[in-house]
Tab-separated table of C-alpha atoms in Angstrom:
chain	number	residue	atom	x	y	z
A	1	UNK	CA	137.770	60.558	-26.771
A	2	UNK	CA	137.536	60.557	-30.447
A	3	UNK	CA	134.576	61.861	-32.354
A	4	UNK	CA	133.901	60.627	-35.944
A	5	UNK	CA	131.167	61.047	-38.277
A	6	UNK	CA	129.887	57.520	-39.152
A	7	UNK	CA	130.966	57.648	-42.663
A	8	UNK	CA	134.569	58.003	-41.388
A	9	UNK	CA	133.605	55.658	-38.992
A	10	UNK	CA	133.019	53.121	-42.061
A	11	UNK	CA	136.244	54.232	-43.451
A	12	UNK	CA	138.560	53.307	-40.352
A	13	UNK	CA	136.932	49.797	-40.011
A	14	UNK	CA	137.646	49.229	-43.490
A	15	UNK	CA	141.279	50.428	-43.350
A	16	UNK	CA	141.682	48.648	-39.837
A	17	UNK	CA	139.885	45.984	-38.853
A	18	UNK	CA	141.582	45.519	-35.786
A	19	UNK	CA	141.340	49.238	-34.816
A	20	UNK	CA	144.079	49.103	-32.832
A	21	UNK	CA	143.707	51.215	-29.381
A	22	UNK	CA	140.322	51.649	-29.525
A	23	UNK	CA	138.617	49.744	-26.618
A	24	UNK	CA	134.503	51.018	-27.024
A	25	UNK	CA	133.082	52.807	-30.019
A	26	UNK	CA	129.517	54.417	-29.269
A	27	UNK	CA	127.040	54.999	-31.637
A	28	UNK	CA	125.181	58.125	-30.213
A	29	UNK	CA	121.649	59.567	-31.328
A	30	UNK	CA	121.065	56.340	-33.047
A	31	UNK	CA	117.540	56.660	-33.899
A	32	UNK	CA	118.209	58.688	-36.457
A	33	UNK	CA	119.384	55.312	-38.452
A	34	UNK	CA	121.376	57.203	-41.222
A	35	UNK	CA	122.355	54.422	-43.322
A	36	UNK	CA	126.390	55.000	-42.298
A	37	UNK	CA	125.245	54.438	-38.539
A	38	UNK	CA	123.518	50.702	-40.393
A	39	UNK	CA	126.643	49.970	-41.858
A	40	UNK	CA	129.480	50.770	-39.283
A	41	UNK	CA	127.445	49.037	-36.625
A	42	UNK	CA	127.035	45.781	-38.880
A	43	UNK	CA	131.197	46.149	-39.630
A	44	UNK	CA	131.609	46.680	-35.970
A	45	UNK	CA	129.544	43.819	-35.297
A	46	UNK	CA	131.718	41.735	-37.372
A	47	UNK	CA	135.081	42.594	-36.341
A	48	UNK	CA	133.882	41.968	-32.225
A	49	UNK	CA	132.621	38.401	-33.270
A	50	UNK	CA	135.925	37.191	-35.385
A	51	UNK	CA	138.973	39.486	-34.356
A	52	UNK	CA	138.288	41.765	-31.572
A	53	UNK	CA	135.825	39.757	-29.072
A	54	UNK	CA	137.607	42.713	-26.406
A	55	UNK	CA	135.846	45.563	-28.283
A	56	UNK	CA	132.701	46.946	-26.699
A	57	UNK	CA	129.646	48.706	-28.826
A	58	UNK	CA	127.113	51.274	-27.100
A	59	UNK	CA	124.495	51.840	-28.975
A	60	UNK	CA	122.796	55.360	-27.143
A	61	UNK	CA	119.589	57.293	-28.144
A	62	UNK	CA	116.623	59.098	-25.817
A	63	UNK	CA	114.102	57.519	-28.329
A	64	UNK	CA	114.994	54.284	-29.665
A	65	UNK	CA	113.152	50.593	-30.270
A	66	UNK	CA	116.018	49.030	-27.636
A	67	UNK	CA	114.631	45.299	-28.304
A	68	UNK	CA	115.160	45.636	-31.657
A	69	UNK	CA	119.255	46.983	-31.357
A	70	UNK	CA	119.753	44.560	-27.656
A	71	UNK	CA	118.187	41.852	-30.313
A	72	UNK	CA	120.614	42.719	-33.196
A	73	UNK	CA	123.566	43.005	-30.790
A	74	UNK	CA	123.554	39.442	-29.584
A	75	UNK	CA	120.898	40.893	-26.914
A	76	UNK	CA	122.834	43.471	-25.225
A	77	UNK	CA	122.217	44.787	-22.144
A	78	UNK	CA	119.688	47.710	-21.976
A	79	UNK	CA	120.669	50.210	-19.537
A	80	UNK	CA	118.330	52.581	-18.820
A	81	UNK	CA	119.213	56.563	-17.827
A	82	UNK	CA	115.784	58.860	-17.212
A	83	UNK	CA	118.232	61.807	-17.092
A	84	UNK	CA	116.057	65.010	-16.150
A	85	UNK	CA	114.287	67.672	-18.486
A	86	UNK	CA	111.831	70.439	-17.217
A	87	UNK	CA	108.169	69.790	-18.269
A	88	UNK	CA	107.576	71.332	-21.717
A	89	UNK	CA	103.768	71.695	-22.149
A	90	UNK	CA	102.198	70.833	-26.002
A	91	UNK	CA	99.573	72.593	-27.688
A	92	UNK	CA	98.048	71.333	-31.185
A	93	UNK	CA	96.692	73.694	-33.766
A	94	UNK	CA	93.814	72.410	-36.365
A	95	UNK	CA	95.096	71.022	-39.650
A	96	UNK	CA	95.151	73.778	-41.447
A	97	UNK	CA	95.352	74.578	-45.797
A	98	UNK	CA	96.628	77.820	-45.479
A	99	UNK	CA	100.295	77.690	-46.396
A	100	UNK	CA	102.858	76.884	-43.914
A	101	UNK	CA	104.669	80.306	-43.830
A	102	UNK	CA	100.878	81.834	-42.774
A	103	UNK	CA	100.763	79.014	-40.402
A	104	UNK	CA	104.335	79.927	-38.945
A	105	UNK	CA	103.518	83.368	-38.499
A	106	UNK	CA	100.391	83.316	-36.492
A	107	UNK	CA	101.830	80.453	-34.146
A	108	UNK	CA	104.881	82.978	-33.646
A	109	UNK	CA	102.299	86.005	-33.020
A	110	UNK	CA	100.447	84.063	-30.792
A	111	UNK	CA	104.189	82.449	-28.684
A	112	UNK	CA	105.045	86.127	-28.305
A	113	UNK	CA	101.984	87.429	-27.033
A	114	UNK	CA	102.072	84.441	-24.734
A	115	UNK	CA	105.040	84.338	-23.714
A	116	UNK	CA	107.703	87.018	-22.969
A	117	UNK	CA	110.471	85.168	-21.797
A	118	UNK	CA	113.316	82.888	-23.741
A	119	UNK	CA	113.898	82.150	-27.513
A	120	UNK	CA	111.611	80.793	-30.214
A	121	UNK	CA	113.209	77.844	-31.618
A	122	UNK	CA	111.143	77.045	-35.023
A	123	UNK	CA	111.239	73.288	-37.009
A	124	UNK	CA	111.162	73.740	-40.504
A	125	UNK	CA	111.256	70.547	-43.566
A	126	UNK	CA	114.110	72.432	-45.546
A	127	UNK	CA	116.320	75.849	-46.331
A	128	UNK	CA	113.832	77.743	-48.627
A	129	UNK	CA	110.581	77.176	-45.838
A	130	UNK	CA	113.474	78.861	-43.664
A	131	UNK	CA	114.268	81.686	-45.876
A	132	UNK	CA	110.516	82.533	-46.893
A	133	UNK	CA	109.513	82.127	-42.993
A	134	UNK	CA	112.021	84.923	-42.130
A	135	UNK	CA	111.423	86.745	-44.602
A	136	UNK	CA	107.175	86.902	-43.919
A	137	UNK	CA	107.890	86.760	-40.079
A	138	UNK	CA	110.241	90.695	-40.768
A	139	UNK	CA	107.399	91.446	-42.764
A	140	UNK	CA	104.824	90.841	-39.952
A	141	UNK	CA	106.523	91.632	-36.868
A	142	UNK	CA	109.443	93.517	-37.826
A	143	UNK	CA	108.253	96.867	-36.223
A	144	UNK	CA	109.848	94.834	-32.913
A	145	UNK	CA	112.911	95.813	-32.301
A	146	UNK	CA	113.803	93.142	-29.744
A	147	UNK	CA	113.326	90.564	-31.944
A	148	UNK	CA	116.411	88.872	-34.094
A	149	UNK	CA	115.420	86.299	-37.058
A	150	UNK	CA	118.128	83.664	-37.521
A	151	UNK	CA	118.533	80.766	-39.824
A	152	UNK	CA	120.019	77.449	-38.661
A	153	UNK	CA	120.853	74.903	-41.318
A	154	UNK	CA	124.007	72.544	-42.557
A	155	UNK	CA	124.477	75.008	-45.566
A	156	UNK	CA	125.124	78.339	-43.106
A	157	UNK	CA	129.322	79.039	-42.326
A	158	UNK	CA	129.983	78.752	-39.123
A	159	UNK	CA	129.858	82.287	-38.230
A	160	UNK	CA	126.210	82.246	-38.723
A	161	UNK	CA	125.855	78.525	-37.477
A	162	UNK	CA	127.334	80.104	-34.006
A	163	UNK	CA	125.185	83.157	-34.073
A	164	UNK	CA	121.853	80.986	-33.795
A	165	UNK	CA	123.255	78.686	-31.170
A	166	UNK	CA	124.545	81.391	-28.891
A	167	UNK	CA	123.277	83.878	-26.716
A	168	UNK	CA	122.233	87.256	-28.013
A	169	UNK	CA	124.980	89.817	-26.330
A	170	UNK	CA	122.414	92.453	-26.912
A	171	UNK	CA	119.831	90.825	-24.778
A	172	UNK	CA	117.532	90.798	-28.614
A	173	UNK	CA	114.891	87.455	-28.138
A	174	UNK	CA	116.349	85.271	-30.366
A	175	UNK	CA	113.984	83.836	-33.170
A	176	UNK	CA	115.758	80.345	-34.404
A	177	UNK	CA	114.642	78.797	-37.383
A	178	UNK	CA	115.886	75.531	-38.260
A	179	UNK	CA	115.846	72.113	-40.322
A	180	UNK	CA	115.776	68.718	-37.884
A	181	UNK	CA	119.590	69.740	-37.496
A	182	UNK	CA	119.016	71.188	-34.206
A	183	UNK	CA	116.896	68.131	-33.480
A	184	UNK	CA	119.100	66.350	-31.783
A	185	UNK	CA	123.012	66.716	-32.949
A	186	UNK	CA	123.256	70.404	-31.237
A	187	UNK	CA	121.849	71.971	-28.107
A	188	UNK	CA	120.403	76.133	-28.234
A	189	UNK	CA	120.658	77.661	-24.666
A	190	UNK	CA	118.383	79.817	-23.794
A	191	UNK	CA	114.931	78.290	-26.531
A	192	UNK	CA	111.940	77.961	-23.779
A	193	UNK	CA	109.340	77.500	-26.740
A	194	UNK	CA	109.509	75.268	-29.876
A	195	UNK	CA	106.875	75.718	-32.809
A	196	UNK	CA	106.952	72.393	-34.583
A	197	UNK	CA	105.811	72.378	-38.220
A	198	UNK	CA	105.776	68.266	-38.076
A	199	UNK	CA	107.645	67.906	-41.374
A	200	UNK	CA	110.896	67.056	-42.987
A	201	UNK	CA	112.652	66.484	-46.176
A	202	UNK	CA	113.843	62.766	-47.054
A	203	UNK	CA	116.027	61.968	-49.723
A	204	UNK	CA	114.069	58.958	-51.587
A	205	UNK	CA	115.197	56.750	-53.616
A	206	UNK	CA	113.527	55.290	-56.964
A	207	UNK	CA	114.995	52.177	-58.321
A	208	UNK	CA	113.158	52.874	-61.585
A	209	UNK	CA	115.482	55.675	-62.556
A	210	UNK	CA	118.322	54.971	-60.718
A	211	UNK	CA	118.185	58.176	-59.129
A	212	UNK	CA	117.000	59.971	-56.086
A	213	UNK	CA	114.676	62.910	-55.098
A	214	UNK	CA	113.974	64.720	-52.007
A	215	UNK	CA	110.148	64.587	-50.481
A	216	UNK	CA	108.654	66.419	-48.271
A	217	UNK	CA	106.862	63.756	-45.408
A	218	UNK	CA	105.852	63.864	-41.345
A	219	UNK	CA	108.381	62.990	-39.083
A	220	UNK	CA	107.737	60.222	-36.357
A	221	UNK	CA	106.297	60.620	-32.876
A	222	UNK	CA	109.978	60.226	-31.806
A	223	UNK	CA	111.406	63.052	-33.655
A	224	UNK	CA	108.272	65.138	-32.509
A	225	UNK	CA	109.271	64.154	-28.950
A	226	UNK	CA	113.182	64.959	-29.447
A	227	UNK	CA	111.925	68.479	-30.566
A	228	UNK	CA	109.816	69.237	-27.797
A	229	UNK	CA	112.046	68.646	-25.969
A	230	UNK	CA	114.638	71.393	-26.836
A	231	UNK	CA	112.117	73.675	-24.908
A	232	UNK	CA	112.639	72.072	-21.897
A	233	UNK	CA	116.615	72.186	-21.443
A	234	UNK	CA	117.087	74.885	-18.766
A	235	UNK	CA	113.620	75.536	-17.492
A	236	UNK	CA	109.769	74.968	-18.116
A	237	UNK	CA	108.604	75.256	-21.384
A	238	UNK	CA	106.160	75.384	-24.706
A	239	UNK	CA	105.607	73.591	-27.888
A	240	UNK	CA	103.400	74.402	-30.663
A	241	UNK	CA	102.410	71.742	-33.145
A	242	UNK	CA	101.350	72.604	-36.499
A	243	UNK	CA	98.756	69.537	-36.430
A	244	UNK	CA	95.948	68.048	-34.619
A	245	UNK	CA	95.905	65.740	-31.559
A	246	UNK	CA	94.239	63.129	-34.176
A	247	UNK	CA	97.415	63.610	-37.229
A	248	UNK	CA	99.632	62.953	-33.968
A	249	UNK	CA	97.832	59.220	-33.246
A	250	UNK	CA	98.516	58.224	-36.727
A	251	UNK	CA	102.276	59.148	-36.919
A	252	UNK	CA	104.720	56.224	-37.020
A	253	UNK	CA	106.332	55.732	-33.900
A	254	UNK	CA	110.204	55.989	-34.908
A	255	UNK	CA	111.488	57.559	-37.790
A	256	UNK	CA	112.223	55.410	-40.729
A	257	UNK	CA	115.645	53.981	-41.500
A	258	UNK	CA	118.003	55.143	-44.232
A	259	UNK	CA	118.453	51.961	-45.635
A	260	UNK	CA	114.928	51.735	-46.820
A	261	UNK	CA	114.798	54.466	-49.180
A	262	UNK	CA	118.021	55.262	-49.709
A	263	UNK	CA	120.205	54.846	-52.856
A	264	UNK	CA	122.450	51.766	-51.835
A	265	UNK	CA	125.323	52.142	-54.414
A	266	UNK	CA	127.434	53.617	-51.547
A	267	UNK	CA	126.764	51.065	-49.076
A	268	UNK	CA	126.940	47.828	-51.588
A	269	UNK	CA	130.051	49.228	-52.831
A	270	UNK	CA	131.977	49.070	-48.924
A	271	UNK	CA	129.990	45.632	-47.862
A	272	UNK	CA	131.629	44.251	-51.624
A	273	UNK	CA	135.099	45.788	-50.213
A	274	UNK	CA	134.637	43.882	-46.776
A	275	UNK	CA	133.736	40.757	-48.824
A	276	UNK	CA	129.912	40.306	-48.707
A	277	UNK	CA	127.841	41.167	-50.884
A	278	UNK	CA	125.299	38.591	-51.165
A	279	UNK	CA	122.121	40.014	-49.632
A	280	UNK	CA	121.002	37.205	-48.067
A	281	UNK	CA	124.571	36.795	-46.383
A	282	UNK	CA	124.867	40.369	-44.869
A	283	UNK	CA	123.506	40.749	-41.342
A	284	UNK	CA	120.948	43.288	-41.762
A	285	UNK	CA	119.674	45.057	-38.685
A	286	UNK	CA	117.133	46.728	-41.091
A	287	UNK	CA	117.123	45.009	-45.029
A	288	UNK	CA	116.472	47.343	-47.782
A	289	UNK	CA	113.522	46.856	-50.118
A	290	UNK	CA	115.615	43.837	-52.679
A	291	UNK	CA	114.787	46.084	-55.829
A	292	UNK	CA	117.148	49.013	-54.784
A	293	UNK	CA	119.892	46.383	-53.747
A	294	UNK	CA	120.026	44.755	-57.059
A	295	UNK	CA	119.607	48.056	-58.952
A	296	UNK	CA	122.744	49.622	-56.730
A	297	UNK	CA	124.595	46.217	-57.979
A	298	UNK	CA	123.705	47.246	-61.536
A	299	UNK	CA	124.846	50.037	-61.415
A	300	UNK	CA	128.074	49.576	-59.559
A	301	UNK	CA	129.109	46.473	-62.661
A	302	UNK	CA	128.118	49.601	-65.372
A	303	UNK	CA	130.306	52.131	-63.410
A	304	UNK	CA	132.737	49.232	-63.459
A	305	UNK	CA	133.739	49.388	-59.940
A	306	UNK	CA	132.576	45.662	-59.338
A	307	UNK	CA	131.754	42.467	-61.354
A	308	UNK	CA	128.781	40.315	-61.539
A	309	UNK	CA	130.602	38.310	-58.966
A	310	UNK	CA	130.897	40.951	-56.463
A	311	UNK	CA	134.643	41.693	-56.613
A	312	UNK	CA	135.458	45.166	-56.475
A	313	UNK	CA	137.689	46.327	-59.351
A	314	UNK	CA	141.184	48.346	-59.016
A	315	UNK	CA	138.965	51.274	-60.167
A	316	UNK	CA	136.414	50.704	-57.560
A	317	UNK	CA	139.193	50.535	-54.441
A	318	UNK	CA	139.794	53.639	-55.258
A	319	UNK	CA	136.485	55.185	-55.583
A	320	UNK	CA	135.392	54.265	-51.989
A	321	UNK	CA	138.081	56.044	-51.283
A	322	UNK	CA	137.274	59.150	-52.863
A	323	UNK	CA	134.513	60.090	-50.260
A	324	UNK	CA	132.036	61.033	-52.543
A	325	UNK	CA	128.444	58.912	-54.173
A	326	UNK	CA	130.227	55.929	-56.556
A	327	UNK	CA	128.940	57.818	-59.861
A	328	UNK	CA	130.786	61.026	-58.848
A	329	UNK	CA	133.819	58.798	-57.877
A	330	UNK	CA	133.934	56.683	-61.102
A	331	UNK	CA	133.218	59.902	-62.911
A	332	UNK	CA	136.241	61.925	-61.748
A	333	UNK	CA	138.604	58.773	-62.002
A	334	UNK	CA	137.900	58.034	-65.441
A	335	UNK	CA	137.675	61.909	-67.080
A	336	UNK	CA	140.990	61.622	-69.275
A	337	UNK	CA	142.443	65.601	-69.757
A	338	UNK	CA	141.902	68.655	-68.771
A	339	UNK	CA	138.738	69.609	-70.707
A	340	UNK	CA	136.876	65.961	-69.067
A	341	UNK	CA	138.481	66.625	-65.325
A	342	UNK	CA	137.119	69.948	-65.276
A	343	UNK	CA	133.739	68.566	-66.788
A	344	UNK	CA	133.260	66.296	-64.158
A	345	UNK	CA	134.676	68.925	-61.597
C-alpha cells in the first residue's frame, strides 16, 4: 500500500502511464474535490479505458455526490458502508455581528462550564484567526491551569502538529484551534466537543487580473457534518455551530469544486503534456469556467510553455517537472546568472 498526494499521483501517471505493478488506485476523501484529485482521476480513467483495462479505481468519501461520480466513472458500482459513530448533539447559536474571536471565547467558556470531560476542537478559517483566538482564550480562561491551548494548521512544525494530535500526558484538557486540516485528513484522539465557526478560506482566481486571492466563505452542509463527526469518534460528543438553523439550511450541500475557482495554469499544462489541451475534448468531471481556461492558456503561451496549438515546449516540459506553479517555474528556469537566480528564488 503506497500513500501519495494527488499531485504526486499526477506526476507518476505522466511519467509512467502504464503504472506497472499497480492494480488499484484509491481516491480517498474525494469530497474535498481538490483540483489535483479531479485531474488525477481524469488521467486514471483514460489509462483504464485505453491501455490498462485491468486497472481498478475506487473513489471514497463519507460525504459525496455518489450518483454523479458513479456516472462519470461509467456507472461504477456504489458500495455503501455505514460505519460506526457515537451520537453527537448539535447546538446552533444565533447569528452575531460580534467579532469571531468574541464568539469563539464565549462558546468555549460555555462549553467548559457545561462539559467537564474530553478535549475541545475549534474550527477556524485561517492561521491569523487561530492566533487571535488562542491569545484571547488564554487571557479569558488562562487562570484555569488544567487547560492547554494548541494551534493546528499546515504551516506548523511536525513536533507542534504532534503535540496537538496526541493526548496530553500530564492530564491537561487540550483546546485545539485548527483550520479544516482536521476536518477529514487528521484524527485527534480525545475530542468530545467541536466548536465550528462554519468558515473556511478559499483561493479564488480572478481571470481579469490573472491572479488569485484568499476569500473567507461559509462551508457546505457536508463539511459541517464532517466537522461535527470529529466529536463522536470514541464516545458521545457535542457540537456548537456559530450560526443559526436558518443559515444552515441555506448552505450548499457539498463543497465547491476547486476547479471552479482556482488558477488553471498548472492543470492546463498537465493536460497539454498529456496531449489534450482542447477545452471541449477534455472529459471534465466538473467543467471549469471557460474564461478561466482561456486566461490560463494565454498565460502559458506568454510564458513560452506552450504554443497556440497547445503543444508543450521544452521549457514547458521542464517547468511541469519542477513541482511549482507554471509562473514560478518559468521564472526560475529563465533566470540567467547568479543575481537573477537569487531574485527568482
